[in-house]
Amino acid sequence: MPLKGKKALWGKNRVPQLPLHLMILPALILIIIYSYGPMLGIMIAFQKFIPARGIGGSEWIGWDNFRYVMAMPDSYRVLNNTIIISFMKIVSNLVVPVTIALLLNEIRKEAFKRSFQTLIYLPHFLSWILLGGILIDVLSPSTGIVNQFISMLGFDPVFFLGDNSWFRFVLVSTDVWKEFGYNTIVYLAALTGINPSLYEAAIVDGAGRWKQTWHVTLPGITPIIVLLSVLSLGNVLNAGFDQVFNLYSPQVYESGDIIDTFVYRIGLVDAQYSVATAVGLFKSIVSLSFILISYFLAYRLANYRIF
């Protein structure tokens, strides 16, 4: 009897869920077609791929493409650039939004606070195609407003987008300017979850604004900071293709060439599809490893679970 009761209950609950499953079906089909279907192209990484012959007719060469990539003089430089730029962006996009969120939290005039939030949030919606053109004009060594100001101070103009010693800092600073507004809102939302009674208790104990921030506010948002920091490890090999592609040039390949732009030049410009696929597969495997590690650390350090 209990078994029959469970079967009846399962069958009873199954019918109302059927429309929900049918609603998910179109999205599932799209994912299979556009996400899982193209994964068959991974085989190109192990072939001497010739488009006219297709995947089925191309010669199978095993690991030769990976050996060729490792032997390329630029491969280690590209990997080094990607990791350095990514970590600089991860750290900067953690420190700046947290600082701005703490400062905004101290503002008592809601109208000014909301207006400032809107202003810093707007760049997030601008594409790097548009921002790239703006930055090229603004940072121009001859007509850019930044270099005109530098010249007024008596210094020589700086070729920000053509100097290897400056290019990484331009990438990181412009990325932070574009995205810190969005990240700030995330931390402001976390600040609203802090119990006001903790601040009242701190005031009773004689704590000023700085001590309240240090002993109440920061500990209150520490789990969110740890969570977002750990999850960002999954993007350690994503240094921002759209940004770098719109700002870099052969003059700054030494400091700004990353894996994604390297794959673009090899695959689409030089038509070495097999080699480009091998590099992309290597990046995907490393990124997957970092994502798995980040989820493990998120669970251990912030008690956050995806599944």
mmCIF file of C-alpha atoms in Angstrom:
data_model
loop_
_atom_site.group_PDB
_atom_site.id
_atom_site.type_symbol
_atom_site.label_atom_id
_atom_site.label_comp_id
_atom_site.label_asym_id
_atom_site.label_seq_id
_atom_site.Cartn_x
_atom_site.Cartn_y
_atom_site.Cartn_z
ATOM 1 C CA MET A 1 0.000 0.000 0.000
ATOM 2 C CA PRO A 2 2.711 2.579 0.788
ATOM 3 C CA LEU A 3 4.314 1.837 -2.564
ATOM 4 C CA LYS A 4 1.061 2.396 -4.364
ATOM 5 C CA GLY A 5 0.596 5.617 -2.462
ATOM 6 C CA LYS A 6 4.039 6.856 -3.565
ATOM 7 C CA LYS A 7 3.334 5.900 -7.166
ATOM 8 C CA ALA A 8 0.008 7.698 -7.070
ATOM 9 C CA LEU A 9 1.585 10.778 -5.519
ATOM 10 C CA TRP A 10 4.414 10.742 -8.092
ATOM 11 C CA GLY A 11 1.950 10.383 -10.934
ATOM 12 C CA LYS A 12 -0.250 13.110 -9.491
ATOM 13 C CA ASN A 13 2.658 15.562 -9.275
ATOM 14 C CA ARG A 14 3.957 14.604 -12.680
ATOM 15 C CA VAL A 15 0.954 15.903 -14.619
ATOM 16 C CA PRO A 16 1.122 19.563 -13.417
ATOM 17 C CA GLN A 17 4.874 19.621 -14.141
ATOM 18 C CA LEU A 18 4.454 18.527 -17.753
ATOM 19 C CA PRO A 19 3.668 22.066 -19.049
ATOM 20 C CA LEU A 20 6.790 23.347 -17.273
ATOM 21 C CA HIS A 21 8.908 20.694 -18.953
ATOM 22 C CA LEU A 22 7.404 21.575 -22.313
ATOM 23 C CA MET A 23 8.266 25.243 -21.725
ATOM 24 C CA ILE A 24 11.894 24.281 -21.072
ATOM 25 C CA LEU A 25 12.050 22.085 -24.178
ATOM 26 C CA PRO A 26 12.685 24.896 -26.773
ATOM 27 C CA ALA A 27 15.557 26.289 -24.690
ATOM 28 C CA LEU A 28 16.974 22.780 -24.270
ATOM 29 C CA ILE A 29 16.848 22.194 -28.028
ATOM 30 C CA LEU A 30 18.662 25.498 -28.670
ATOM 31 C CA ILE A 31 21.356 24.598 -26.141
ATOM 32 C CA ILE A 32 21.888 21.201 -27.783
ATOM 33 C CA ILE A 33 22.088 22.740 -31.269
ATOM 34 C CA TYR A 34 24.249 25.786 -30.523
ATOM 35 C CA SER A 35 26.262 24.700 -27.462
ATOM 36 C CA TYR A 36 26.707 20.933 -27.562
ATOM 37 C CA GLY A 37 26.496 20.440 -31.335
ATOM 38 C CA PRO A 38 29.540 22.614 -32.135
ATOM 39 C CA MET A 39 31.589 20.589 -29.640
ATOM 40 C CA LEU A 40 32.038 18.033 -32.391
ATOM 41 C CA GLY A 41 34.390 20.568 -33.949
ATOM 42 C CA ILE A 42 36.913 19.758 -31.194
ATOM 43 C CA MET A 43 38.071 16.932 -33.455
ATOM 44 C CA ILE A 44 39.658 19.569 -35.705
ATOM 45 C CA ALA A 45 42.324 20.067 -33.018
ATOM 46 C CA PHE A 46 43.571 16.530 -33.733
ATOM 47 C CA GLN A 47 43.428 16.780 -37.530
ATOM 48 C CA LYS A 48 45.182 18.475 -40.393
ATOM 49 C CA PHE A 49 41.911 20.139 -41.211
ATOM 50 C CA ILE A 50 41.120 21.090 -44.796
ATOM 51 C CA PRO A 51 37.745 22.854 -45.169
ATOM 52 C CA ALA A 52 37.112 21.319 -48.598
ATOM 53 C CA ARG A 53 37.382 17.816 -47.120
ATOM 54 C CA GLY A 54 35.473 18.526 -43.938
ATOM 55 C CA ILE A 55 35.958 16.925 -40.539
ATOM 56 C CA GLY A 56 35.314 13.408 -41.846
ATOM 57 C CA GLY A 57 37.804 13.617 -44.708
ATOM 58 C CA SER A 58 40.687 15.461 -43.034
ATOM 59 C CA GLU A 59 43.836 13.604 -41.984
ATOM 60 C CA TRP A 60 44.081 12.584 -38.318
ATOM 61 C CA ILE A 61 47.439 13.712 -36.852
ATOM 62 C CA GLY A 62 46.889 13.265 -33.102
ATOM 63 C CA TRP A 63 48.791 15.661 -30.824
ATOM 64 C CA ASP A 64 50.879 17.314 -33.539
ATOM 65 C CA ASN A 65 48.911 20.577 -33.401
ATOM 66 C CA PHE A 66 49.487 20.862 -29.661
ATOM 67 C CA ARG A 67 53.212 20.189 -30.088
ATOM 68 C CA TYR A 68 53.323 22.834 -32.813
ATOM 69 C CA VAL A 69 51.639 25.374 -30.524
ATOM 70 C CA MET A 70 54.034 24.640 -27.663
ATOM 71 C CA ALA A 71 56.963 25.114 -30.026
ATOM 72 C CA MET A 72 55.749 28.517 -31.215
ATOM 73 C CA PRO A 73 57.872 31.324 -29.716
ATOM 74 C CA ASP A 74 54.806 33.474 -28.988
ATOM 75 C CA SER A 75 52.723 30.876 -27.141
ATOM 76 C CA TYR A 76 54.259 31.324 -23.666
ATOM 77 C CA ARG A 77 54.256 35.109 -24.010
ATOM 78 C CA VAL A 78 50.559 35.038 -24.910
ATOM 79 C CA LEU A 79 49.736 32.775 -21.948
ATOM 80 C CA ASN A 80 51.763 35.003 -19.618
ATOM 81 C CA ASN A 81 49.989 38.142 -20.874
ATOM 82 C CA THR A 82 46.582 36.532 -20.446
ATOM 83 C CA ILE A 83 47.208 35.463 -16.853
ATOM 84 C CA ILE A 84 48.754 38.795 -15.804
ATOM 85 C CA ILE A 85 46.009 40.935 -17.364
ATOM 86 C CA SER A 86 43.269 38.674 -16.002
ATOM 87 C CA PHE A 87 44.587 38.743 -12.437
ATOM 88 C CA MET A 88 45.075 42.514 -12.582
ATOM 89 C CA LYS A 89 41.455 42.887 -13.677
ATOM 90 C CA ILE A 90 40.169 40.444 -11.040
ATOM 91 C CA VAL A 91 41.939 42.249 -8.194
ATOM 92 C CA SER A 92 41.033 45.738 -9.441
ATOM 93 C CA ASN A 93 37.395 44.790 -10.018
ATOM 94 C CA LEU A 94 37.277 43.602 -6.421
ATOM 95 C CA VAL A 95 39.018 46.451 -4.613
ATOM 96 C CA VAL A 96 37.464 49.408 -6.476
ATOM 97 C CA PRO A 97 33.765 48.319 -6.279
ATOM 98 C CA VAL A 98 34.053 47.407 -2.588
ATOM 99 C CA THR A 99 35.636 50.793 -1.824
ATOM 100 C CA ILE A 100 33.008 52.717 -3.796
ATOM 101 C CA ALA A 101 30.189 50.692 -2.214
ATOM 102 C CA LEU A 102 31.479 51.511 1.272
ATOM 103 C CA LEU A 103 31.713 55.209 0.391
ATOM 104 C CA LEU A 104 28.223 55.273 -1.119
ATOM 105 C CA ASN A 105 26.886 53.518 1.948
ATOM 106 C CA GLU A 106 27.952 56.517 4.039
ATOM 107 C CA ILE A 107 25.960 59.001 1.914
ATOM 108 C CA ARG A 108 22.738 59.988 3.632
ATOM 109 C CA LYS A 109 21.108 61.989 0.803
ATOM 110 C CA GLU A 110 19.266 59.342 -1.203
ATOM 111 C CA ALA A 111 18.798 61.559 -4.278
ATOM 112 C CA PHE A 112 22.541 62.140 -4.662
ATOM 113 C CA LYS A 113 23.293 58.512 -3.872
ATOM 114 C CA ARG A 114 20.915 57.164 -6.545
ATOM 115 C CA SER A 115 22.101 59.697 -9.124
ATOM 116 C CA PHE A 116 25.719 58.697 -8.563
ATOM 117 C CA GLN A 117 24.808 54.999 -8.783
ATOM 118 C CA THR A 118 23.144 55.603 -12.144
ATOM 119 C CA LEU A 119 26.110 57.555 -13.523
ATOM 120 C CA ILE A 120 28.689 54.914 -12.617
ATOM 121 C CA TYR A 121 26.408 52.118 -13.873
ATOM 122 C CA LEU A 122 25.886 53.551 -17.381
ATOM 123 C CA PRO A 123 29.309 52.597 -18.891
ATOM 124 C CA HIS A 124 28.457 48.929 -18.299
ATOM 125 C CA PHE A 125 25.949 49.118 -21.187
ATOM 126 C CA LEU A 126 28.413 50.582 -23.701
ATOM 127 C CA SER A 127 30.110 48.176 -26.123
ATOM 128 C CA TRP A 128 33.867 48.029 -26.494
ATOM 129 C CA ILE A 129 33.461 48.894 -30.175
ATOM 130 C CA LEU A 130 32.138 52.306 -29.172
ATOM 131 C CA LEU A 131 34.485 52.744 -26.220
ATOM 132 C CA GLY A 132 37.463 51.625 -28.304
ATOM 133 C CA GLY A 133 36.925 54.462 -30.780
ATOM 134 C CA ILE A 134 36.477 56.960 -27.948
ATOM 135 C CA LEU A 135 39.616 55.817 -26.117
ATOM 136 C CA ILE A 136 41.726 55.898 -29.286
ATOM 137 C CA ASP A 137 40.783 59.569 -29.722
ATOM 138 C CA VAL A 138 41.076 60.488 -26.051
ATOM 139 C CA LEU A 139 44.471 58.792 -25.589
ATOM 140 C CA SER A 140 45.955 59.877 -28.934
ATOM 141 C CA PRO A 141 49.567 61.115 -28.457
ATOM 142 C CA SER A 142 48.981 64.061 -30.794
ATOM 143 C CA THR A 143 45.352 65.204 -30.432
ATOM 144 C CA GLY A 144 44.095 63.340 -27.359
ATOM 145 C CA ILE A 145 42.807 65.410 -24.468
ATOM 146 C CA VAL A 146 44.824 63.387 -21.943
ATOM 147 C CA ASN A 147 48.140 64.084 -23.687
ATOM 148 C CA GLN A 148 47.211 67.734 -24.180
ATOM 149 C CA PHE A 149 46.842 68.000 -20.410
ATOM 150 C CA ILE A 150 50.154 66.184 -19.896
ATOM 151 C CA SER A 151 51.848 68.607 -22.300
ATOM 152 C CA MET A 152 50.391 71.552 -20.362
ATOM 153 C CA LEU A 153 52.164 70.223 -17.273
ATOM 154 C CA GLY A 154 55.460 70.228 -19.143
ATOM 155 C CA PHE A 155 55.830 66.499 -19.779
ATOM 156 C CA ASP A 156 56.263 64.629 -23.053
ATOM 157 C CA PRO A 157 53.155 62.982 -24.595
ATOM 158 C CA VAL A 158 52.629 59.302 -23.832
ATOM 159 C CA PHE A 159 51.566 56.799 -26.482
ATOM 160 C CA PHE A 160 49.291 54.860 -24.131
ATOM 161 C CA LEU A 161 47.994 52.421 -26.763
ATOM 162 C CA GLY A 162 51.364 51.889 -28.436
ATOM 163 C CA ASP A 163 53.727 51.616 -25.469
ATOM 164 C CA ASN A 164 54.193 48.162 -23.910
ATOM 165 C CA SER A 165 54.936 49.674 -20.506
ATOM 166 C CA TRP A 166 51.540 51.438 -20.447
ATOM 167 C CA PHE A 167 49.196 49.203 -22.422
ATOM 168 C CA ARG A 168 48.310 46.713 -19.664
ATOM 169 C CA PHE A 169 47.462 49.520 -17.261
ATOM 170 C CA VAL A 170 45.232 51.108 -19.900
ATOM 171 C CA LEU A 171 43.405 47.787 -20.340
ATOM 172 C CA VAL A 172 42.883 47.310 -16.616
ATOM 173 C CA SER A 173 41.928 50.906 -15.815
ATOM 174 C CA THR A 174 39.411 51.180 -18.674
ATOM 175 C CA ASP A 175 37.902 47.796 -17.799
ATOM 176 C CA VAL A 176 37.486 48.887 -14.172
ATOM 177 C CA TRP A 177 35.927 52.192 -15.274
ATOM 178 C CA LYS A 178 33.435 50.331 -17.444
ATOM 179 C CA GLU A 179 32.454 47.582 -14.994
ATOM 180 C CA PHE A 180 32.923 48.871 -11.449
ATOM 181 C CA GLY A 181 29.449 50.439 -11.403
ATOM 182 C CA TYR A 182 27.771 47.077 -11.955
ATOM 183 C CA ASN A 183 29.932 45.357 -9.320
ATOM 184 C CA THR A 184 29.310 48.212 -6.889
ATOM 185 C CA ILE A 185 25.569 47.624 -7.061
ATOM 186 C CA VAL A 186 26.135 43.965 -6.146
ATOM 187 C CA TYR A 187 27.997 44.984 -2.984
ATOM 188 C CA LEU A 188 25.436 47.679 -2.164
ATOM 189 C CA ALA A 189 22.751 44.999 -2.310
ATOM 190 C CA ALA A 190 24.829 42.926 0.123
ATOM 191 C CA LEU A 191 25.110 45.927 2.459
ATOM 192 C CA THR A 192 21.329 46.116 2.751
ATOM 193 C CA GLY A 193 21.333 42.651 4.298
ATOM 194 C CA ILE A 194 23.343 43.727 7.351
ATOM 195 C CA ASN A 195 21.254 43.833 10.513
ATOM 196 C CA PRO A 196 20.807 47.511 11.621
ATOM 197 C CA SER A 197 20.910 46.413 15.261
ATOM 198 C CA LEU A 198 24.611 45.655 14.825
ATOM 199 C CA TYR A 199 25.264 49.319 14.038
ATOM 200 C CA GLU A 200 23.139 50.368 17.016
ATOM 201 C CA ALA A 201 25.143 48.088 19.286
ATOM 202 C CA ALA A 202 28.389 49.475 17.886
ATOM 203 C CA ILE A 203 27.223 53.060 18.538
ATOM 204 C CA VAL A 204 26.326 52.157 22.108
ATOM 205 C CA ASP A 205 29.841 50.777 22.532
ATOM 206 C CA GLY A 206 31.227 54.122 21.342
ATOM 207 C CA ALA A 207 32.277 53.069 17.823
ATOM 208 C CA GLY A 208 32.641 55.859 15.257
ATOM 209 C CA ARG A 209 31.922 55.615 11.527
ATOM 210 C CA TRP A 210 35.336 54.132 10.718
ATOM 211 C CA LYS A 211 35.114 51.444 13.414
ATOM 212 C CA GLN A 212 31.545 50.632 12.375
ATOM 213 C CA THR A 213 32.750 50.130 8.821
ATOM 214 C CA TRP A 214 35.702 48.013 9.913
ATOM 215 C CA HIS A 215 33.952 45.859 12.520
ATOM 216 C CA VAL A 216 30.360 45.678 11.186
ATOM 217 C CA THR A 217 30.118 46.575 7.497
ATOM 218 C CA LEU A 218 33.142 44.720 6.146
ATOM 219 C CA PRO A 219 32.488 41.501 8.101
ATOM 220 C CA GLY A 220 28.871 41.688 6.938
ATOM 221 C CA ILE A 221 29.790 41.599 3.244
ATOM 222 C CA THR A 222 32.860 39.372 3.591
ATOM 223 C CA PRO A 223 30.984 36.224 2.435
ATOM 224 C CA ILE A 224 29.911 38.004 -0.784
ATOM 225 C CA ILE A 225 33.442 39.325 -1.340
ATOM 226 C CA VAL A 226 34.916 35.853 -0.856
ATOM 227 C CA LEU A 227 32.262 34.266 -3.074
ATOM 228 C CA LEU A 228 32.707 36.664 -5.994
ATOM 229 C CA SER A 229 36.492 36.545 -5.677
ATOM 230 C CA VAL A 230 36.561 32.764 -5.773
ATOM 231 C CA LEU A 231 34.101 32.491 -8.655
ATOM 232 C CA SER A 232 36.152 34.978 -10.671
ATOM 233 C CA LEU A 233 38.931 32.377 -10.858
ATOM 234 C CA GLY A 234 36.950 30.751 -13.639
ATOM 235 C CA ASN A 235 37.711 33.791 -15.815
ATOM 236 C CA VAL A 236 41.450 33.718 -15.253
ATOM 237 C CA LEU A 237 42.079 32.972 -18.946
ATOM 238 C CA ASN A 238 39.442 35.427 -20.179
ATOM 239 C CA ALA A 239 41.317 38.706 -20.383
ATOM 240 C CA GLY A 240 38.606 40.362 -22.514
ATOM 241 C CA PHE A 241 38.829 39.701 -26.246
ATOM 242 C CA ASP A 242 36.469 42.486 -27.308
ATOM 243 C CA GLN A 243 38.382 45.103 -25.315
ATOM 244 C CA VAL A 244 41.874 44.011 -26.358
ATOM 245 C CA PHE A 245 40.882 43.499 -30.002
ATOM 246 C CA ASN A 246 39.554 47.051 -30.269
ATOM 247 C CA LEU A 247 42.557 48.664 -28.554
ATOM 248 C CA TYR A 248 45.672 46.676 -29.405
ATOM 249 C CA SER A 249 48.044 46.835 -32.375
ATOM 250 C CA PRO A 250 51.197 44.946 -33.450
ATOM 251 C CA GLN A 251 53.218 47.480 -31.438
ATOM 252 C CA VAL A 252 51.845 46.099 -28.151
ATOM 253 C CA TYR A 253 51.679 42.384 -28.938
ATOM 254 C CA GLU A 254 54.510 41.914 -26.452
ATOM 255 C CA SER A 255 52.386 43.065 -23.495
ATOM 256 C CA GLY A 256 48.780 42.899 -24.729
ATOM 257 C CA ASP A 257 48.405 39.858 -26.965
ATOM 258 C CA ILE A 258 46.165 37.319 -25.201
ATOM 259 C CA ILE A 259 44.955 33.810 -25.987
ATOM 260 C CA ASP A 260 41.705 34.941 -27.624
ATOM 261 C CA THR A 261 43.374 37.427 -29.971
ATOM 262 C CA PHE A 262 46.082 34.856 -30.691
ATOM 263 C CA VAL A 263 43.416 32.322 -31.703
ATOM 264 C CA TYR A 264 41.689 34.941 -33.843
ATOM 265 C CA ARG A 265 44.849 35.709 -35.812
ATOM 266 C CA ILE A 266 45.837 32.067 -36.243
ATOM 267 C CA GLY A 267 42.369 30.814 -37.118
ATOM 268 C CA LEU A 268 40.631 33.572 -39.053
ATOM 269 C CA VAL A 269 43.546 35.640 -40.392
ATOM 270 C CA ASP A 270 46.091 32.874 -41.126
ATOM 271 C CA ALA A 271 43.430 30.164 -41.740
ATOM 272 C CA GLN A 272 45.245 27.627 -39.518
ATOM 273 C CA TYR A 273 42.006 26.179 -38.205
ATOM 274 C CA SER A 274 43.490 23.084 -36.591
ATOM 275 C CA VAL A 275 46.092 25.032 -34.629
ATOM 276 C CA ALA A 276 43.540 27.630 -33.519
ATOM 277 C CA THR A 277 41.185 24.871 -32.346
ATOM 278 C CA ALA A 278 44.021 23.249 -30.396
ATOM 279 C CA VAL A 279 44.769 26.522 -28.603
ATOM 280 C CA GLY A 280 41.063 27.054 -27.887
ATOM 281 C CA LEU A 281 40.697 23.512 -26.530
ATOM 282 C CA PHE A 282 43.704 24.011 -24.260
ATOM 283 C CA LYS A 283 42.179 27.218 -22.929
ATOM 284 C CA SER A 284 38.810 25.531 -22.337
ATOM 285 C CA ILE A 285 40.377 22.660 -20.380
ATOM 286 C CA VAL A 286 42.396 25.026 -18.163
ATOM 287 C CA SER A 287 39.352 27.284 -17.638
ATOM 288 C CA LEU A 288 37.221 24.273 -16.695
ATOM 289 C CA SER A 289 39.833 23.244 -14.136
ATOM 290 C CA PHE A 290 39.819 26.717 -12.585
ATOM 291 C CA ILE A 291 36.004 26.747 -12.530
ATOM 292 C CA LEU A 292 35.894 23.410 -10.688
ATOM 293 C CA ILE A 293 38.489 24.664 -8.206
ATOM 294 C CA SER A 294 36.570 27.935 -7.738
ATOM 295 C CA TYR A 295 33.297 26.086 -7.021
ATOM 296 C CA PHE A 296 35.094 23.890 -4.465
ATOM 297 C CA LEU A 297 36.636 26.930 -2.777
ATOM 298 C CA ALA A 298 33.313 28.790 -2.872
ATOM 299 C CA TYR A 299 31.683 25.918 -1.011
ATOM 300 C CA ARG A 300 34.492 25.635 1.537
ATOM 301 C CA LEU A 301 35.019 29.355 2.150
ATOM 302 C CA ALA A 302 31.565 30.884 1.534
ATOM 303 C CA ASN A 303 29.245 27.860 1.859
ATOM 304 C CA TYR A 304 28.032 28.461 -1.705
ATOM 305 C CA ARG A 305 26.817 25.566 -3.822
ATOM 306 C CA ILE A 306 25.723 25.501 -7.473
ATOM 307 C CA PHE A 307 24.273 21.990 -7.359
#
